[in-house]
Amino acid sequence: MDKPRRDHVMGLLKKMTEVTMMRGAQSGGVVTYLPAGHGGMKGCRSRVVNKKRTDLSLLLSKQLKWDVARRCLFSGPVKTPAVFSGHTRFATSSVANLSGTHPHQWMPPSSQPVWSLSPEGQLLRRMQNVEMFVTHNGDFEFLKVEGNMHPVDSVQEWLTRVLGVAPPSLTDSCAIAGLMDLLRTQGLWFASIRYASVCWDVADLRDSFVMGSNLIQSVAEVMDQVFAELMHKTDGFSGHSESTQDTKERVHSLRALLPQMVLPKLSSNKELLNHLEVVHFHNGMQATQRGGGKSASSFADGHDNTDYEGDASLRRASSHRGPSSGTELLANFVTATVDAFFNNDLLFAASYFLRCAKGSFGLCVTSSLDADKQVVLAARGQTMSMSVFPEQKLILFGSEQAAVKAAMERPAYSKKTEQYLDKAYRIDLNDLGGELVLVNWAASSQRPEMMSEAFAEEVARGEVQQATLMTSGRYAVVATV
């Protein structure tokens, strides 16, 4: 991003912060993503706590400029579309401090092997930085799982065990970040196995069984190796150009073959088989005590969970309807893992959370794995608007309608046409019934349906509406909530 463009975006962020400060100006923060090598991205978060006689918008703008400039010395300039996600806060239930200031993150950044589609349609394995951030207006009160209502403090304790990391903040918004870490698993074997191993159907999540990280890692190494071998055998690393339909068919054929190749490799893993059988027995006992024959591990009770294949597989994986052999349990577990590996993208994570979370939400969810191509916005019980400025290659979104009009007050000027670029469109999310928006500017070969069969099926059924907001060029995506 060149200096005039950067200065324009920073000015917009400051103006948007001034508007959203009406919601509270005790503290504020912004996260953006910078290059981290091998085509990956790394979050750059700036947070400040306002003082008695300081202007939060000036304080935050100054801190962000400093942090970005310092990081760019090592990472180089941003050449991809730039994402800035910010938040201002008034601490209603806690002290205004940095740990409680958005954007929130639960898992610290880590380098992991990631499988993803390149702009050329190749499915590649690269070591990349993995981290997620959320900004949230509202209150996250309960998580409804299998008819059981779990308060946020129980969810936080449970996530600490599942993720193996204590929360950096005890705010409810940080718990949302932890759930995003758990749910967004696409292209990550470790995270997909962790997701598939979770036991949801318990009266108290704190009593659920958790698969140890060493066991998850050993299984992930097997699945990663088998997948790489399968890619090699099917010419998956070919550099020749393919149509998007060819890419889609190739990925889905790999997906169908993978469980058949993995099962023989894992059938001798006694620790894994023992864990699956213990969880299976525990689920059966829980169901007997409740006097029901309901299947376990269905994440969003009261919804049609067949919308997502990963969830259908989870229900198969831990269903206690009748006796199951260790082989059957393993087969279902592998299927659930493979489904999560392909299906559980950023939109899946945010959508699934919104379905089973109780409270009010104005959400922005970003990930280092997706920040070069997409952002997810959600609203229910909290307002959220988005404006598109096609001539400026700019998208603004925020909790206040006035904030997303900032580019109208500060329109970019084209020396070529000698005109101000002020064409704009605004979208207000349905905060009454709840709505999610996937802002996606990926290449055609990287569209969500290329990896996720569940997403493609939802589009075909008309449950997901796609709109092309951007076609080319470098866009800046700016948010304050």
PDB file of N, CA, C and O in Angstrom, residues 357-421:
ATOM      1  N   ALA A 357     -25.201 -19.595  20.111  1.00  0.00           N
ATOM      2  CA  ALA A 357     -24.874 -18.639  21.166  1.00  0.00           C
ATOM      3  C   ALA A 357     -26.109 -17.829  21.533  1.00  0.00           C
ATOM      4  O   ALA A 357     -26.917 -17.473  20.679  1.00  0.00           O
ATOM      5  N   LYS A 358     -26.258 -17.554  22.809  1.00  0.00           N
ATOM      6  CA  LYS A 358     -27.340 -16.731  23.316  1.00  0.00           C
ATOM      7  C   LYS A 358     -26.762 -15.404  23.802  1.00  0.00           C
ATOM      8  O   LYS A 358     -25.797 -15.378  24.569  1.00  0.00           O
ATOM      9  N   GLY A 359     -27.379 -14.304  23.326  1.00  0.00           N
ATOM     10  CA  GLY A 359     -26.891 -12.992  23.702  1.00  0.00           C
ATOM     11  C   GLY A 359     -27.110 -12.026  22.550  1.00  0.00           C
ATOM     12  O   GLY A 359     -27.986 -12.222  21.707  1.00  0.00           O
ATOM     13  N   SER A 360     -26.323 -10.976  22.509  1.00  0.00           N
ATOM     14  CA  SER A 360     -26.401  -9.989  21.428  1.00  0.00           C
ATOM     15  C   SER A 360     -25.020  -9.841  20.816  1.00  0.00           C
ATOM     16  O   SER A 360     -24.003  -9.841  21.520  1.00  0.00           O
ATOM     17  N   PHE A 361     -25.005  -9.700  19.472  1.00  0.00           N
ATOM     18  CA  PHE A 361     -23.722  -9.779  18.788  1.00  0.00           C
ATOM     19  C   PHE A 361     -23.633  -8.830  17.595  1.00  0.00           C
ATOM     20  O   PHE A 361     -24.495  -8.816  16.731  1.00  0.00           O
ATOM     21  N   GLY A 362     -22.583  -8.028  17.588  1.00  0.00           N
ATOM     22  CA  GLY A 362     -22.120  -7.317  16.415  1.00  0.00           C
ATOM     23  C   GLY A 362     -20.679  -7.755  16.241  1.00  0.00           C
ATOM     24  O   GLY A 362     -19.798  -7.318  16.983  1.00  0.00           O
ATOM     25  N   LEU A 363     -20.437  -8.672  15.306  1.00  0.00           N
ATOM     26  CA  LEU A 363     -19.163  -9.384  15.239  1.00  0.00           C
ATOM     27  C   LEU A 363     -18.388  -9.077  13.966  1.00  0.00           C
ATOM     28  O   LEU A 363     -18.963  -8.927  12.886  1.00  0.00           O
ATOM     29  N   CYS A 364     -17.080  -9.048  14.115  1.00  0.00           N
ATOM     30  CA  CYS A 364     -16.162  -9.095  12.990  1.00  0.00           C
ATOM     31  C   CYS A 364     -15.131 -10.169  13.308  1.00  0.00           C
ATOM     32  O   CYS A 364     -14.476 -10.118  14.357  1.00  0.00           O
ATOM     33  N   VAL A 365     -15.006 -11.155  12.426  1.00  0.00           N
ATOM     34  CA  VAL A 365     -14.094 -12.282  12.649  1.00  0.00           C
ATOM     35  C   VAL A 365     -13.061 -12.308  11.537  1.00  0.00           C
ATOM     36  O   VAL A 365     -13.409 -12.305  10.352  1.00  0.00           O
ATOM     37  N   THR A 366     -11.788 -12.335  11.910  1.00  0.00           N
ATOM     38  CA  THR A 366     -10.699 -12.393  10.934  1.00  0.00           C
ATOM     39  C   THR A 366      -9.699 -13.464  11.349  1.00  0.00           C
ATOM     40  O   THR A 366      -9.587 -13.813  12.516  1.00  0.00           O
ATOM     41  N   SER A 367      -8.972 -13.961  10.370  1.00  0.00           N
ATOM     42  CA  SER A 367      -7.962 -14.998  10.604  1.00  0.00           C
ATOM     43  C   SER A 367      -6.748 -14.701   9.740  1.00  0.00           C
ATOM     44  O   SER A 367      -6.881 -14.205   8.608  1.00  0.00           O
ATOM     45  N   SER A 368      -5.571 -15.024  10.246  1.00  0.00           N
ATOM     46  CA  SER A 368      -4.349 -14.834   9.459  1.00  0.00           C
ATOM     47  C   SER A 368      -4.364 -15.690   8.201  1.00  0.00           C
ATOM     48  O   SER A 368      -3.705 -15.362   7.213  1.00  0.00           O
ATOM     49  N   LEU A 369      -5.119 -16.797   8.214  1.00  0.00           N
ATOM     50  CA  LEU A 369      -5.180 -17.682   7.049  1.00  0.00           C
ATOM     51  C   LEU A 369      -6.118 -17.143   5.973  1.00  0.00           C
ATOM     52  O   LEU A 369      -6.067 -17.594   4.823  1.00  0.00           O
ATOM     53  N   ASP A 370      -6.984 -16.214   6.340  1.00  0.00           N
ATOM     54  CA  ASP A 370      -7.998 -15.713   5.411  1.00  0.00           C
ATOM     55  C   ASP A 370      -7.916 -14.219   5.161  1.00  0.00           C
ATOM     56  O   ASP A 370      -8.651 -13.698   4.321  1.00  0.00           O
ATOM     57  N   ALA A 371      -7.060 -13.505   5.888  1.00  0.00           N
ATOM     58  CA  ALA A 371      -7.060 -12.042   5.830  1.00  0.00           C
ATOM     59  C   ALA A 371      -6.674 -11.501   4.467  1.00  0.00           C
ATOM     60  O   ALA A 371      -6.918 -10.330   4.176  1.00  0.00           O
ATOM     61  N   ASP A 372      -6.084 -12.348   3.611  1.00  0.00           N
ATOM     62  CA  ASP A 372      -5.744 -11.899   2.261  1.00  0.00           C
ATOM     63  C   ASP A 372      -6.894 -12.078   1.284  1.00  0.00           C
ATOM     64  O   ASP A 372      -6.786 -11.717   0.116  1.00  0.00           O
ATOM     65  N   LYS A 373      -8.037 -12.625   1.786  1.00  0.00           N
ATOM     66  CA  LYS A 373      -9.136 -12.874   0.857  1.00  0.00           C
ATOM     67  C   LYS A 373     -10.534 -12.740   1.448  1.00  0.00           C
ATOM     68  O   LYS A 373     -11.501 -12.633   0.692  1.00  0.00           O
ATOM     69  N   GLN A 374     -10.702 -12.741   2.775  1.00  0.00           N
ATOM     70  CA  GLN A 374     -12.067 -12.655   3.294  1.00  0.00           C
ATOM     71  C   GLN A 374     -12.141 -12.235   4.757  1.00  0.00           C
ATOM     72  O   GLN A 374     -11.188 -12.404   5.527  1.00  0.00           O
ATOM     73  N   VAL A 375     -13.311 -11.669   5.099  1.00  0.00           N
ATOM     74  CA  VAL A 375     -13.668 -11.264   6.455  1.00  0.00           C
ATOM     75  C   VAL A 375     -15.126 -11.649   6.660  1.00  0.00           C
ATOM     76  O   VAL A 375     -15.917 -11.604   5.720  1.00  0.00           O
ATOM     77  N   VAL A 376     -15.502 -12.016   7.888  1.00  0.00           N
ATOM     78  CA  VAL A 376     -16.895 -12.345   8.181  1.00  0.00           C
ATOM     79  C   VAL A 376     -17.456 -11.332   9.168  1.00  0.00           C
ATOM     80  O   VAL A 376     -16.834 -11.036  10.198  1.00  0.00           O
ATOM     81  N   LEU A 377     -18.645 -10.802   8.847  1.00  0.00           N
ATOM     82  CA  LEU A 377     -19.375  -9.893   9.722  1.00  0.00           C
ATOM     83  C   LEU A 377     -20.662 -10.582  10.153  1.00  0.00           C
ATOM     84  O   LEU A 377     -21.242 -11.371   9.416  1.00  0.00           O
ATOM     85  N   ALA A 378     -21.118 -10.280  11.361  1.00  0.00           N
ATOM     86  CA  ALA A 378     -22.373 -10.861  11.844  1.00  0.00           C
ATOM     87  C   ALA A 378     -23.078  -9.861  12.746  1.00  0.00           C
ATOM     88  O   ALA A 378     -22.439  -9.060  13.432  1.00  0.00           O
ATOM     89  N   ALA A 379     -24.412  -9.915  12.716  1.00  0.00           N
ATOM     90  CA  ALA A 379     -25.215  -9.031  13.562  1.00  0.00           C
ATOM     91  C   ALA A 379     -26.444  -9.768  14.056  1.00  0.00           C
ATOM     92  O   ALA A 379     -27.138 -10.436  13.285  1.00  0.00           O
ATOM     93  N   ARG A 380     -26.686  -9.672  15.341  1.00  0.00           N
ATOM     94  CA  ARG A 380     -27.937 -10.111  15.943  1.00  0.00           C
ATOM     95  C   ARG A 380     -28.078  -9.401  17.286  1.00  0.00           C
ATOM     96  O   ARG A 380     -27.282  -9.593  18.201  1.00  0.00           O
ATOM     97  N   GLY A 381     -29.075  -8.533  17.375  1.00  0.00           N
ATOM     98  CA  GLY A 381     -29.250  -7.761  18.600  1.00  0.00           C
ATOM     99  C   GLY A 381     -28.330  -6.560  18.697  1.00  0.00           C
ATOM    100  O   GLY A 381     -28.409  -5.790  19.651  1.00  0.00           O
ATOM    101  N   GLN A 382     -27.430  -6.401  17.723  1.00  0.00           N
ATOM    102  CA  GLN A 382     -26.536  -5.243  17.640  1.00  0.00           C
ATOM    103  C   GLN A 382     -26.457  -4.824  16.174  1.00  0.00           C
ATOM    104  O   GLN A 382     -26.418  -5.673  15.280  1.00  0.00           O
ATOM    105  N   THR A 383     -26.434  -3.526  15.929  1.00  0.00           N
ATOM    106  CA  THR A 383     -26.425  -3.047  14.546  1.00  0.00           C
ATOM    107  C   THR A 383     -25.063  -3.253  13.894  1.00  0.00           C
ATOM    108  O   THR A 383     -24.026  -3.246  14.557  1.00  0.00           O
ATOM    109  N   MET A 384     -25.083  -3.431  12.579  1.00  0.00           N
ATOM    110  CA  MET A 384     -23.860  -3.531  11.792  1.00  0.00           C
ATOM    111  C   MET A 384     -24.188  -3.123  10.356  1.00  0.00           C
ATOM    112  O   MET A 384     -25.175  -3.591   9.778  1.00  0.00           O
ATOM    113  N   SER A 385     -23.393  -2.228   9.799  1.00  0.00           N
ATOM    114  CA  SER A 385     -23.584  -1.763   8.423  1.00  0.00           C
ATOM    115  C   SER A 385     -22.279  -1.892   7.655  1.00  0.00           C
ATOM    116  O   SER A 385     -21.186  -1.911   8.227  1.00  0.00           O
ATOM    117  N   MET A 386     -22.406  -1.960   6.331  1.00  0.00           N
ATOM    118  CA  MET A 386     -21.244  -2.076   5.455  1.00  0.00           C
ATOM    119  C   MET A 386     -21.450  -1.176   4.241  1.00  0.00           C
ATOM    120  O   MET A 386     -22.535  -1.143   3.667  1.00  0.00           O
ATOM    121  N   SER A 387     -20.433  -0.426   3.874  1.00  0.00           N
ATOM    122  CA  SER A 387     -20.489   0.417   2.677  1.00  0.00           C
ATOM    123  C   SER A 387     -19.389   0.006   1.716  1.00  0.00           C
ATOM    124  O   SER A 387     -18.261  -0.287   2.130  1.00  0.00           O
ATOM    125  N   VAL A 388     -19.731  -0.010   0.436  1.00  0.00           N
ATOM    126  CA  VAL A 388     -18.776  -0.358  -0.612  1.00  0.00           C
ATOM    127  C   VAL A 388     -18.541   0.873  -1.479  1.00  0.00           C
ATOM    128  O   VAL A 388     -19.487   1.502  -1.965  1.00  0.00           O
ATOM    129  N   PHE A 389     -17.272   1.235  -1.656  1.00  0.00           N
ATOM    130  CA  PHE A 389     -16.865   2.355  -2.498  1.00  0.00           C
ATOM    131  C   PHE A 389     -16.035   1.785  -3.645  1.00  0.00           C
ATOM    132  O   PHE A 389     -14.803   1.708  -3.550  1.00  0.00           O
ATOM    133  N   PRO A 390     -16.694   1.340  -4.718  1.00  0.00           N
ATOM    134  CA  PRO A 390     -15.991   0.614  -5.787  1.00  0.00           C
ATOM    135  C   PRO A 390     -14.906   1.425  -6.477  1.00  0.00           C
ATOM    136  O   PRO A 390     -13.869   0.880  -6.864  1.00  0.00           O
ATOM    137  N   GLU A 391     -15.124   2.714  -6.653  1.00  0.00           N
ATOM    138  CA  GLU A 391     -14.119   3.537  -7.316  1.00  0.00           C
ATOM    139  C   GLU A 391     -12.870   3.709  -6.465  1.00  0.00           C
ATOM    140  O   GLU A 391     -11.753   3.828  -6.984  1.00  0.00           O
ATOM    141  N   GLN A 392     -13.064   3.710  -5.141  1.00  0.00           N
ATOM    142  CA  GLN A 392     -11.925   3.857  -4.232  1.00  0.00           C
ATOM    143  C   GLN A 392     -11.308   2.516  -3.847  1.00  0.00           C
ATOM    144  O   GLN A 392     -10.314   2.472  -3.129  1.00  0.00           O
ATOM    145  N   LYS A 393     -11.921   1.420  -4.325  1.00  0.00           N
ATOM    146  CA  LYS A 393     -11.495   0.073  -3.933  1.00  0.00           C
ATOM    147  C   LYS A 393     -11.459  -0.013  -2.403  1.00  0.00           C
ATOM    148  O   LYS A 393     -10.439  -0.333  -1.796  1.00  0.00           O
ATOM    149  N   LEU A 394     -12.608   0.250  -1.805  1.00  0.00           N
ATOM    150  CA  LEU A 394     -12.683   0.392  -0.355  1.00  0.00           C
ATOM    151  C   LEU A 394     -14.003  -0.156   0.166  1.00  0.00           C
ATOM    152  O   LEU A 394     -15.059   0.051  -0.445  1.00  0.00           O
ATOM    153  N   ILE A 395     -13.931  -0.871   1.269  1.00  0.00           N
ATOM    154  CA  ILE A 395     -15.131  -1.335   1.974  1.00  0.00           C
ATOM    155  C   ILE A 395     -15.009  -0.913   3.430  1.00  0.00           C
ATOM    156  O   ILE A 395     -13.979  -1.155   4.073  1.00  0.00           O
ATOM    157  N   LEU A 396     -16.038  -0.261   3.951  1.00  0.00           N
ATOM    158  CA  LEU A 396     -16.080   0.135   5.352  1.00  0.00           C
ATOM    159  C   LEU A 396     -17.223  -0.597   6.028  1.00  0.00           C
ATOM    160  O   LEU A 396     -18.297  -0.769   5.446  1.00  0.00           O
ATOM    161  N   PHE A 397     -17.007  -1.052   7.257  1.00  0.00           N
ATOM    162  CA  PHE A 397     -18.122  -1.612   8.010  1.00  0.00           C
ATOM    163  C   PHE A 397     -17.983  -1.225   9.469  1.00  0.00           C
ATOM    164  O   PHE A 397     -16.881  -1.016   9.978  1.00  0.00           O
ATOM    165  N   GLY A 398     -19.141  -1.090  10.130  1.00  0.00           N
ATOM    166  CA  GLY A 398     -19.103  -0.649  11.510  1.00  0.00           C
ATOM    167  C   GLY A 398     -20.449  -0.726  12.172  1.00  0.00           C
ATOM    168  O   GLY A 398     -21.477  -0.989  11.532  1.00  0.00           O
ATOM    169  N   SER A 399     -20.462  -0.477  13.469  1.00  0.00           N
ATOM    170  CA  SER A 399     -21.691  -0.560  14.256  1.00  0.00           C
ATOM    171  C   SER A 399     -22.566   0.663  14.079  1.00  0.00           C
ATOM    172  O   SER A 399     -23.754   0.632  14.405  1.00  0.00           O
ATOM    173  N   GLU A 400     -21.997   1.754  13.583  1.00  0.00           N
ATOM    174  CA  GLU A 400     -22.744   2.987  13.392  1.00  0.00           C
ATOM    175  C   GLU A 400     -22.821   3.319  11.900  1.00  0.00           C
ATOM    176  O   GLU A 400     -21.797   3.315  11.201  1.00  0.00           O
ATOM    177  N   GLN A 401     -24.019   3.620  11.416  1.00  0.00           N
ATOM    178  CA  GLN A 401     -24.171   3.959  10.001  1.00  0.00           C
ATOM    179  C   GLN A 401     -23.328   5.166   9.626  1.00  0.00           C
ATOM    180  O   GLN A 401     -22.776   5.239   8.519  1.00  0.00           O
ATOM    181  N   ALA A 402     -23.220   6.117  10.538  1.00  0.00           N
ATOM    182  CA  ALA A 402     -22.435   7.318  10.248  1.00  0.00           C
ATOM    183  C   ALA A 402     -20.964   6.985  10.005  1.00  0.00           C
ATOM    184  O   ALA A 402     -20.286   7.627   9.203  1.00  0.00           O
ATOM    185  N   ALA A 403     -20.470   5.932  10.688  1.00  0.00           N
ATOM    186  CA  ALA A 403     -19.061   5.567  10.554  1.00  0.00           C
ATOM    187  C   ALA A 403     -18.737   5.068   9.153  1.00  0.00           C
ATOM    188  O   ALA A 403     -17.668   5.367   8.608  1.00  0.00           O
ATOM    189  N   VAL A 404     -19.657   4.315   8.550  1.00  0.00           N
ATOM    190  CA  VAL A 404     -19.364   3.755   7.235  1.00  0.00           C
ATOM    191  C   VAL A 404     -19.562   4.785   6.123  1.00  0.00           C
ATOM    192  O   VAL A 404     -19.357   4.474   4.948  1.00  0.00           O
ATOM    193  N   LYS A 405     -19.948   5.982   6.496  1.00  0.00           N
ATOM    194  CA  LYS A 405     -20.042   7.086   5.527  1.00  0.00           C
ATOM    195  C   LYS A 405     -18.769   7.932   5.523  1.00  0.00           C
ATOM    196  O   LYS A 405     -18.705   8.950   4.824  1.00  0.00           O
ATOM    197  N   ALA A 406     -17.769   7.510   6.281  1.00  0.00           N
ATOM    198  CA  ALA A 406     -16.560   8.317   6.443  1.00  0.00           C
ATOM    199  C   ALA A 406     -15.883   8.616   5.110  1.00  0.00           C
ATOM    200  O   ALA A 406     -15.324   9.702   4.907  1.00  0.00           O
ATOM    201  N   ALA A 407     -15.923   7.672   4.180  1.00  0.00           N
ATOM    202  CA  ALA A 407     -15.264   7.882   2.891  1.00  0.00           C
ATOM    203  C   ALA A 407     -16.022   8.874   2.018  1.00  0.00           C
ATOM    204  O   ALA A 407     -15.482   9.356   1.016  1.00  0.00           O
ATOM    205  N   MET A 408     -17.276   9.158   2.366  1.00  0.00           N
ATOM    206  CA  MET A 408     -18.028  10.183   1.639  1.00  0.00           C
ATOM    207  C   MET A 408     -17.562  11.567   2.063  1.00  0.00           C
ATOM    208  O   MET A 408     -17.556  12.519   1.269  1.00  0.00           O
ATOM    209  N   GLU A 409     -17.153  11.669   3.322  1.00  0.00           N
ATOM    210  CA  GLU A 409     -16.650  12.949   3.825  1.00  0.00           C
ATOM    211  C   GLU A 409     -15.209  13.184   3.382  1.00  0.00           C
ATOM    212  O   GLU A 409     -14.781  14.310   3.207  1.00  0.00           O
ATOM    213  N   ARG A 410     -14.478  12.071   3.199  1.00  0.00           N
ATOM    214  CA  ARG A 410     -13.079  12.161   2.788  1.00  0.00           C
ATOM    215  C   ARG A 410     -12.867  11.363   1.498  1.00  0.00           C
ATOM    216  O   ARG A 410     -12.141  10.378   1.479  1.00  0.00           O
ATOM    217  N   PRO A 411     -13.543  11.720   0.396  1.00  0.00           N
ATOM    218  CA  PRO A 411     -13.412  10.934  -0.829  1.00  0.00           C
ATOM    219  C   PRO A 411     -12.012  11.062  -1.432  1.00  0.00           C
ATOM    220  O   PRO A 411     -11.369  12.109  -1.323  1.00  0.00           O
ATOM    221  N   ALA A 412     -11.562   9.972  -2.036  1.00  0.00           N
ATOM    222  CA  ALA A 412     -10.269  10.003  -2.719  1.00  0.00           C
ATOM    223  C   ALA A 412     -10.417  10.808  -4.021  1.00  0.00           C
ATOM    224  O   ALA A 412     -11.494  10.879  -4.607  1.00  0.00           O
ATOM    225  N   TYR A 413      -9.301  11.393  -4.467  1.00  0.00           N
ATOM    226  CA  TYR A 413      -9.324  12.211  -5.674  1.00  0.00           C
ATOM    227  C   TYR A 413      -8.507  11.524  -6.757  1.00  0.00           C
ATOM    228  O   TYR A 413      -7.387  11.058  -6.523  1.00  0.00           O
ATOM    229  N   SER A 414      -9.083  11.426  -7.953  1.00  0.00           N
ATOM    230  CA  SER A 414      -8.405  10.803  -9.087  1.00  0.00           C
ATOM    231  C   SER A 414      -7.761  11.878  -9.951  1.00  0.00           C
ATOM    232  O   SER A 414      -8.459  12.722 -10.526  1.00  0.00           O
ATOM    233  N   LYS A 415      -6.445  11.843 -10.031  1.00  0.00           N
ATOM    234  CA  LYS A 415      -5.748  12.805 -10.890  1.00  0.00           C
ATOM    235  C   LYS A 415      -6.012  12.499 -12.362  1.00  0.00           C
ATOM    236  O   LYS A 415      -5.985  13.389 -13.205  1.00  0.00           O
ATOM    237  N   LYS A 416      -6.284  11.230 -12.639  1.00  0.00           N
ATOM    238  CA  LYS A 416      -6.517  10.819 -14.029  1.00  0.00           C
ATOM    239  C   LYS A 416      -7.812  11.419 -14.577  1.00  0.00           C
ATOM    240  O   LYS A 416      -7.857  11.946 -15.682  1.00  0.00           O
ATOM    241  N   THR A 417      -8.883  11.324 -13.783  1.00  0.00           N
ATOM    242  CA  THR A 417     -10.185  11.849 -14.224  1.00  0.00           C
ATOM    243  C   THR A 417     -10.475  13.236 -13.695  1.00  0.00           C
ATOM    244  O   THR A 417     -11.453  13.862 -14.092  1.00  0.00           O
ATOM    245  N   GLU A 418      -9.622  13.701 -12.760  1.00  0.00           N
ATOM    246  CA  GLU A 418      -9.805  14.994 -12.107  1.00  0.00           C
ATOM    247  C   GLU A 418     -11.172  15.082 -11.438  1.00  0.00           C
ATOM    248  O   GLU A 418     -11.866  16.101 -11.505  1.00  0.00           O
ATOM    249  N   GLN A 419     -11.563  13.979 -10.802  1.00  0.00           N
ATOM    250  CA  GLN A 419     -12.845  13.915 -10.102  1.00  0.00           C
ATOM    251  C   GLN A 419     -12.663  13.210  -8.764  1.00  0.00           C
ATOM    252  O   GLN A 419     -11.745  12.402  -8.577  1.00  0.00           O
ATOM    253  N   TYR A 420     -13.570  13.525  -7.841  1.00  0.00           N
ATOM    254  CA  TYR A 420     -13.588  12.815  -6.572  1.00  0.00           C
ATOM    255  C   TYR A 420     -14.326  11.485  -6.753  1.00  0.00           C
ATOM    256  O   TYR A 420     -15.339  11.411  -7.466  1.00  0.00           O
ATOM    257  N   LEU A 421     -13.808  10.453  -6.130  1.00  0.00           N
ATOM    258  CA  LEU A 421     -14.377   9.106  -6.261  1.00  0.00           C
ATOM    259  C   LEU A 421     -15.345   8.879  -5.107  1.00  0.00           C
ATOM    260  O   LEU A 421     -14.960   8.443  -4.022  1.00  0.00           O
TER     261      LEU A 421
END
